[in-house]
mmCIF file of C-alpha atoms in Angstrom:
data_model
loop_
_atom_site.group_PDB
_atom_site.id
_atom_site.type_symbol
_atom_site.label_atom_id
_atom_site.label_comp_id
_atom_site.label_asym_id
_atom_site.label_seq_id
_atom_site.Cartn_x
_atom_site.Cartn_y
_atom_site.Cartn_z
ATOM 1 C CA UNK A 30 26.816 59.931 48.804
ATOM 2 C CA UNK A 31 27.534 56.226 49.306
ATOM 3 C CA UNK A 32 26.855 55.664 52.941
ATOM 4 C CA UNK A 33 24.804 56.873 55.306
ATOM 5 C CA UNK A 34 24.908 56.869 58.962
ATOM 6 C CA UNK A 35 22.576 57.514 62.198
ATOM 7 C CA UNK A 36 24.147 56.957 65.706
ATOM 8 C CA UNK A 37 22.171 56.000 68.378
ATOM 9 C CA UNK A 38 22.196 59.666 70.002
ATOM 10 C CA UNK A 39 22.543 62.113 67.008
ATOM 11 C CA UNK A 40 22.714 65.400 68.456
ATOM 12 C CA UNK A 41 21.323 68.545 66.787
ATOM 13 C CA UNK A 42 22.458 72.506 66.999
ATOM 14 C CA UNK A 43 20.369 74.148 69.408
ATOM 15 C CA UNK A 44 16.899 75.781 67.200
ATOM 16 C CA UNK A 45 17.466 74.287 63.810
ATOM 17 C CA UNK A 46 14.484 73.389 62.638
ATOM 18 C CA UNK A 47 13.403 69.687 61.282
ATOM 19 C CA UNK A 48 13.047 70.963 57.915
ATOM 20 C CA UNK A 49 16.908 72.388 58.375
ATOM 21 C CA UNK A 50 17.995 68.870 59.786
ATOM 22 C CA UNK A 51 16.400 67.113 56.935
ATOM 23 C CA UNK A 52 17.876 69.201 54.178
ATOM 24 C CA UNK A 53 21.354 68.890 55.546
ATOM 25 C CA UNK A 54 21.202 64.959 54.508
ATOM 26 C CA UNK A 55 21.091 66.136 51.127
ATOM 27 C CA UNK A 56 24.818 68.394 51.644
ATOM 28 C CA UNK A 57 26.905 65.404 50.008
ATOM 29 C CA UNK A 58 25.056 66.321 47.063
ATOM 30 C CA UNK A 59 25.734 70.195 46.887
ATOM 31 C CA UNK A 60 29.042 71.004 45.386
ATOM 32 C CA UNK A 61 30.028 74.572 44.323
ATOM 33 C CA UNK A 62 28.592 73.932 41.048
ATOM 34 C CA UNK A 63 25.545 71.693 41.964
ATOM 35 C CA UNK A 64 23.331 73.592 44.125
ATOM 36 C CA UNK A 65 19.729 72.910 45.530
ATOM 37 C CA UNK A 66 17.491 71.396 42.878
ATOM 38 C CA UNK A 67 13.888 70.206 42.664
ATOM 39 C CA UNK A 68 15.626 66.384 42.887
ATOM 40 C CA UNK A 69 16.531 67.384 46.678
ATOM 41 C CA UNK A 70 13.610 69.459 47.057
ATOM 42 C CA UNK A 71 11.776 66.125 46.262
ATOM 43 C CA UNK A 72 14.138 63.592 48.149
ATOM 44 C CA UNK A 73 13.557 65.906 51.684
ATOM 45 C CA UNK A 74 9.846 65.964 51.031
ATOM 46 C CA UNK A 75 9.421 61.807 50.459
ATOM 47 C CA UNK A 76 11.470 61.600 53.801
ATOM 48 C CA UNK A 77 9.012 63.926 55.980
ATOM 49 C CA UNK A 78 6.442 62.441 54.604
ATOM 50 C CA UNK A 79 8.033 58.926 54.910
ATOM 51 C CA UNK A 80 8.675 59.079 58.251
ATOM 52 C CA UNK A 81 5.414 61.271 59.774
ATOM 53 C CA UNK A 82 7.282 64.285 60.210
ATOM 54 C CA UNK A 83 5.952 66.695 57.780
ATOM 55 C CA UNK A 84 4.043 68.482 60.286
ATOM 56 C CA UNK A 85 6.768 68.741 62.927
ATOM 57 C CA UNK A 86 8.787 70.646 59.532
ATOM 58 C CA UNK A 87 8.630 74.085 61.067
ATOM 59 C CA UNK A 88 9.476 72.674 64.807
ATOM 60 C CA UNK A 89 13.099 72.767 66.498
ATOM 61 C CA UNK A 90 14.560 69.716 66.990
ATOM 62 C CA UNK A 91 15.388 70.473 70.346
ATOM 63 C CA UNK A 92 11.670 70.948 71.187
ATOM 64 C CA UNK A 93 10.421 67.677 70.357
ATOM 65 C CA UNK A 94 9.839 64.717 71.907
ATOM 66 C CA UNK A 95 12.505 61.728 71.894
ATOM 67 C CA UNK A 96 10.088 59.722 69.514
ATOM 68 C CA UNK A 97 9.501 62.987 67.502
ATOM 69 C CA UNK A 98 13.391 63.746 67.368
ATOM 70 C CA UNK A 99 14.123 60.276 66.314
ATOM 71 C CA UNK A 100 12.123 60.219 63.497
ATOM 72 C CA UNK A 101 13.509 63.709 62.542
ATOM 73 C CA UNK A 102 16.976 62.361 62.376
ATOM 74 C CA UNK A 103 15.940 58.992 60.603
ATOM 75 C CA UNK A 104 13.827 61.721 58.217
ATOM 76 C CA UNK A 105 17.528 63.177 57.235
ATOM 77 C CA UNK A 106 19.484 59.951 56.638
ATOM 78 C CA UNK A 107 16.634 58.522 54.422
ATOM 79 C CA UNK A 108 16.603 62.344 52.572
ATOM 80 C CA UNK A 109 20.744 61.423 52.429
ATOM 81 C CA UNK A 110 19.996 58.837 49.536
ATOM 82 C CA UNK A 111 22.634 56.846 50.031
ATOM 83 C CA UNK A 112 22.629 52.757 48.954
ATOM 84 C CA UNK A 113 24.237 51.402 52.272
ATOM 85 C CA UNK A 114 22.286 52.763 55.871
ATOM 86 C CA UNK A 115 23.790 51.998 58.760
ATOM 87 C CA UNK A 116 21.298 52.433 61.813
ATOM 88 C CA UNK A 117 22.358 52.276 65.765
ATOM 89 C CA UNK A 118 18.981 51.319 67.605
ATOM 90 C CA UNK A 119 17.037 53.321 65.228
ATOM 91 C CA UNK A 120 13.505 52.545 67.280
ATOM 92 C CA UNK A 121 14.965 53.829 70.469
ATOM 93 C CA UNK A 122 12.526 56.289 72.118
ATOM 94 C CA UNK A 123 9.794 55.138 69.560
ATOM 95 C CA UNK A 124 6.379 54.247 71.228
ATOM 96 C CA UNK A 125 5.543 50.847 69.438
ATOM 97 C CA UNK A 126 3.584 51.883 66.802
ATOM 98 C CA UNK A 127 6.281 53.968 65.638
ATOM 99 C CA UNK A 128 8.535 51.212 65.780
ATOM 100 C CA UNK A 129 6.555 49.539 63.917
ATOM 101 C CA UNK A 130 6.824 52.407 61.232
ATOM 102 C CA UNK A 131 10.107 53.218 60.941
ATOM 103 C CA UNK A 132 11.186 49.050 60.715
ATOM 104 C CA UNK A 133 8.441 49.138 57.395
ATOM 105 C CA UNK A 134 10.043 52.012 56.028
ATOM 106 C CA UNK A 135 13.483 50.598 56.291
ATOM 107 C CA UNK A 136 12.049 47.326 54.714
ATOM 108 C CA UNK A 137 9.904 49.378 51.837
ATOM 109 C CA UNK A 138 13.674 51.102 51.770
ATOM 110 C CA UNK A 139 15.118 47.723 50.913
ATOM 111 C CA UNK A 140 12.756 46.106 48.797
ATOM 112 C CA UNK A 141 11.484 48.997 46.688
ATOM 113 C CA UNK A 142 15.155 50.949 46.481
ATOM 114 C CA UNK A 143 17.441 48.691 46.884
ATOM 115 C CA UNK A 144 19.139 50.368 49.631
ATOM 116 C CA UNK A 145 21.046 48.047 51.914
ATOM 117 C CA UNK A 146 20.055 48.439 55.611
ATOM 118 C CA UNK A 147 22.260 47.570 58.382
ATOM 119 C CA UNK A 148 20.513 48.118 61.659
ATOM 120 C CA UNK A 149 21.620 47.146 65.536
ATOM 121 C CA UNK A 150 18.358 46.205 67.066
ATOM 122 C CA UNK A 151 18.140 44.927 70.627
ATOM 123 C CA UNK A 152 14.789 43.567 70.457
ATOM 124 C CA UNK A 153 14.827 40.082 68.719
ATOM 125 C CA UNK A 154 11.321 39.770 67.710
ATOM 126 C CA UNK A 155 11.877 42.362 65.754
ATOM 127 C CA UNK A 156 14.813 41.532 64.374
ATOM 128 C CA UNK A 157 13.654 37.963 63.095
ATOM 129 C CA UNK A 158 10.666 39.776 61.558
ATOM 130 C CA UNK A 159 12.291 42.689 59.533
ATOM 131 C CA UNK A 160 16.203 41.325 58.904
ATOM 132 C CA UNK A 161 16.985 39.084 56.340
ATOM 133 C CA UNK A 162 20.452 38.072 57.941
ATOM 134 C CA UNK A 163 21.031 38.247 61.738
ATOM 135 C CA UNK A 164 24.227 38.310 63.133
ATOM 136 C CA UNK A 165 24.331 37.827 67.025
ATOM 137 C CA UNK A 166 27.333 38.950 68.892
ATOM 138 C CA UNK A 167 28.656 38.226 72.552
ATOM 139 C CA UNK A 168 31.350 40.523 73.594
ATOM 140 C CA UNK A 169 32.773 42.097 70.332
ATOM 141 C CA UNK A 170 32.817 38.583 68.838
ATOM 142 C CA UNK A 171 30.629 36.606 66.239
ATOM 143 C CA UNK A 172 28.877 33.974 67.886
ATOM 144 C CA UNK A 173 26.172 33.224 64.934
ATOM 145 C CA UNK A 174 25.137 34.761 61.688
ATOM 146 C CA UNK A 175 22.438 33.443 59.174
ATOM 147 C CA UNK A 176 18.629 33.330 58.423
ATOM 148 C CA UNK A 177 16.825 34.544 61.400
ATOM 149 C CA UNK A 178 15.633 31.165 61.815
ATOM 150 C CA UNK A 179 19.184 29.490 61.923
ATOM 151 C CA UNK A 180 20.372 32.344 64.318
ATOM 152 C CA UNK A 181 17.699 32.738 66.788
ATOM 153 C CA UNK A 182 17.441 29.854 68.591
ATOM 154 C CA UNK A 183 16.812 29.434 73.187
ATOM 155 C CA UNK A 184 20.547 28.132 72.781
ATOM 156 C CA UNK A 185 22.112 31.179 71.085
ATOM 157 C CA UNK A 186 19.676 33.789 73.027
ATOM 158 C CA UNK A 187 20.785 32.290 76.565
ATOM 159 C CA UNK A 188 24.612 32.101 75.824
ATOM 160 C CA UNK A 189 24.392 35.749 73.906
ATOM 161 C CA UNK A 190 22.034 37.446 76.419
ATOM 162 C CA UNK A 191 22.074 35.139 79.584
ATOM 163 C CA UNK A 192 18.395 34.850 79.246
ATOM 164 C CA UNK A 193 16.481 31.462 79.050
ATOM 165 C CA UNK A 194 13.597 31.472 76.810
ATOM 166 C CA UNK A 195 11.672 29.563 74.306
ATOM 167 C CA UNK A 196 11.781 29.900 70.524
ATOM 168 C CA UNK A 197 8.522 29.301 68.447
ATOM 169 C CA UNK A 198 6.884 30.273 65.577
ATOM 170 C CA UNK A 199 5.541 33.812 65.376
ATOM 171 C CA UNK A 200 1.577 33.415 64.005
ATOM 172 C CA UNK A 201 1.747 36.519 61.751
ATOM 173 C CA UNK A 202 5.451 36.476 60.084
ATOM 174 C CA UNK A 203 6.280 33.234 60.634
ATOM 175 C CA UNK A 204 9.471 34.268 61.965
ATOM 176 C CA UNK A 205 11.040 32.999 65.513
ATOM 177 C CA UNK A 206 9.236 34.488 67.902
ATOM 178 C CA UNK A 207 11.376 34.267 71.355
ATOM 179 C CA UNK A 208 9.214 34.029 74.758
ATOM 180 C CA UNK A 209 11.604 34.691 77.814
ATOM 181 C CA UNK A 210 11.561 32.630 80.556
ATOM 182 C CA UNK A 211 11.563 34.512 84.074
ATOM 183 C CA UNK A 212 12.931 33.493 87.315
ATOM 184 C CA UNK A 213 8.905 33.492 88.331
ATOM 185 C CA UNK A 214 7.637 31.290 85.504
ATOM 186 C CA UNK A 215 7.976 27.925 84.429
ATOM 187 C CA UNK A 216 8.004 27.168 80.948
ATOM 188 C CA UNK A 217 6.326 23.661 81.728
ATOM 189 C CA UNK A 218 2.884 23.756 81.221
ATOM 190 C CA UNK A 219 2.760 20.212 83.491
ATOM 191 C CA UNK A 220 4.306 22.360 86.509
ATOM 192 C CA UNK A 221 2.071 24.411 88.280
ATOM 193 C CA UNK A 222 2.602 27.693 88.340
ATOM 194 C CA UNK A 223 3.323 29.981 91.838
ATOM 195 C CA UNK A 224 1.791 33.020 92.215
ATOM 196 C CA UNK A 225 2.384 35.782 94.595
ATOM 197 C CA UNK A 226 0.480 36.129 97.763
#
């Protein structure tokens, strides 16, 4: 009832439906005396519909498609309730304009709820646009935690991720916005570019 928790490869019993997944993230609330009630009736219908899943409701889980399936299981830990979240990579096999979805959600989670969201999100643009505090680690270690702005610097991202990039301003959230730097460009707008042949 206190913390809830989606790994990065849930895995469900073979036919359950989504409905069936999404009700089980209300069990911590049954007890042998407290059984279904409209409140979780009500919780597993706000996450369906939350998460564009009411019309997969009748589907099996193991029928769907990744992006489908992931939104299933993020369905059931937002019908869970709890006030802490922890997420592993919960855009994986999400086209982008899921992505996009499920990030809002966990923000309109956050802001309208309360809830505190702890997410592990591998793509940084994202994460300076939807996280309030980053923390960026290299090797099981702490290398930088903060604003997203204090964090996400070309520094941190090359010694973190062994990528060189550039950090600037993203024009819509105002967030860092990082721009890797391949082994075929130049960041240099001076230096003329090489192009394939």
């Amino acid at each position: 009832q206190q913390l809830g928790i989606l790994p990065q490869s849930p895995v469900a019993p073979e036919g359950l439906t989504v409905i069936d997944l999404v009700n089980r993230g209300r069990s911590p609330h049954q007890t042998w005396w407290r059984q279904w009630t409209k409140a979780d009736e009500q919780a597993v219908h706000d996450a369906l519909a939350a998460t564009g899943t009411t019309d997969l409701a009748d589907r099996a889980v193991d029928e769907l498609s990744g992006g489908q399936r992931q939104r299933a299981w993020i369905a059931m830990a937002v019908a869970q309730g709890t006030p802490v979240l922890l997420l592993d990579e919960p855009t994986t096999y999400l086209d982008l304009a899921h992505q996009i979805d499920v990030l809002d959600l966990v923000v309109d989670l956050n802001r309208r709820e309360g809830r505190t969201i702890v997410m592990v999100l591998h793509d940084l643009n994202q994460a300076c646009r939807y996280a309030d505090h980053v923390i960026a680690m290299k090797k099981g270690a702490i290398v930088a935690e903060g604003a997203p702005a204090d964090v996400i610097t070309a520094e941190t991202v090359e010694d973190v991720f062994g990528l060189r990039c550039q950090v600037t301003t993203d024009p819509v959230s105002r967030t860092p916005l990082v721009i890797p730097v391949g082994r075929h460009h130049t960041p240099d707008p001076e230096e003329p570019r090489k192009t394939l042949a």
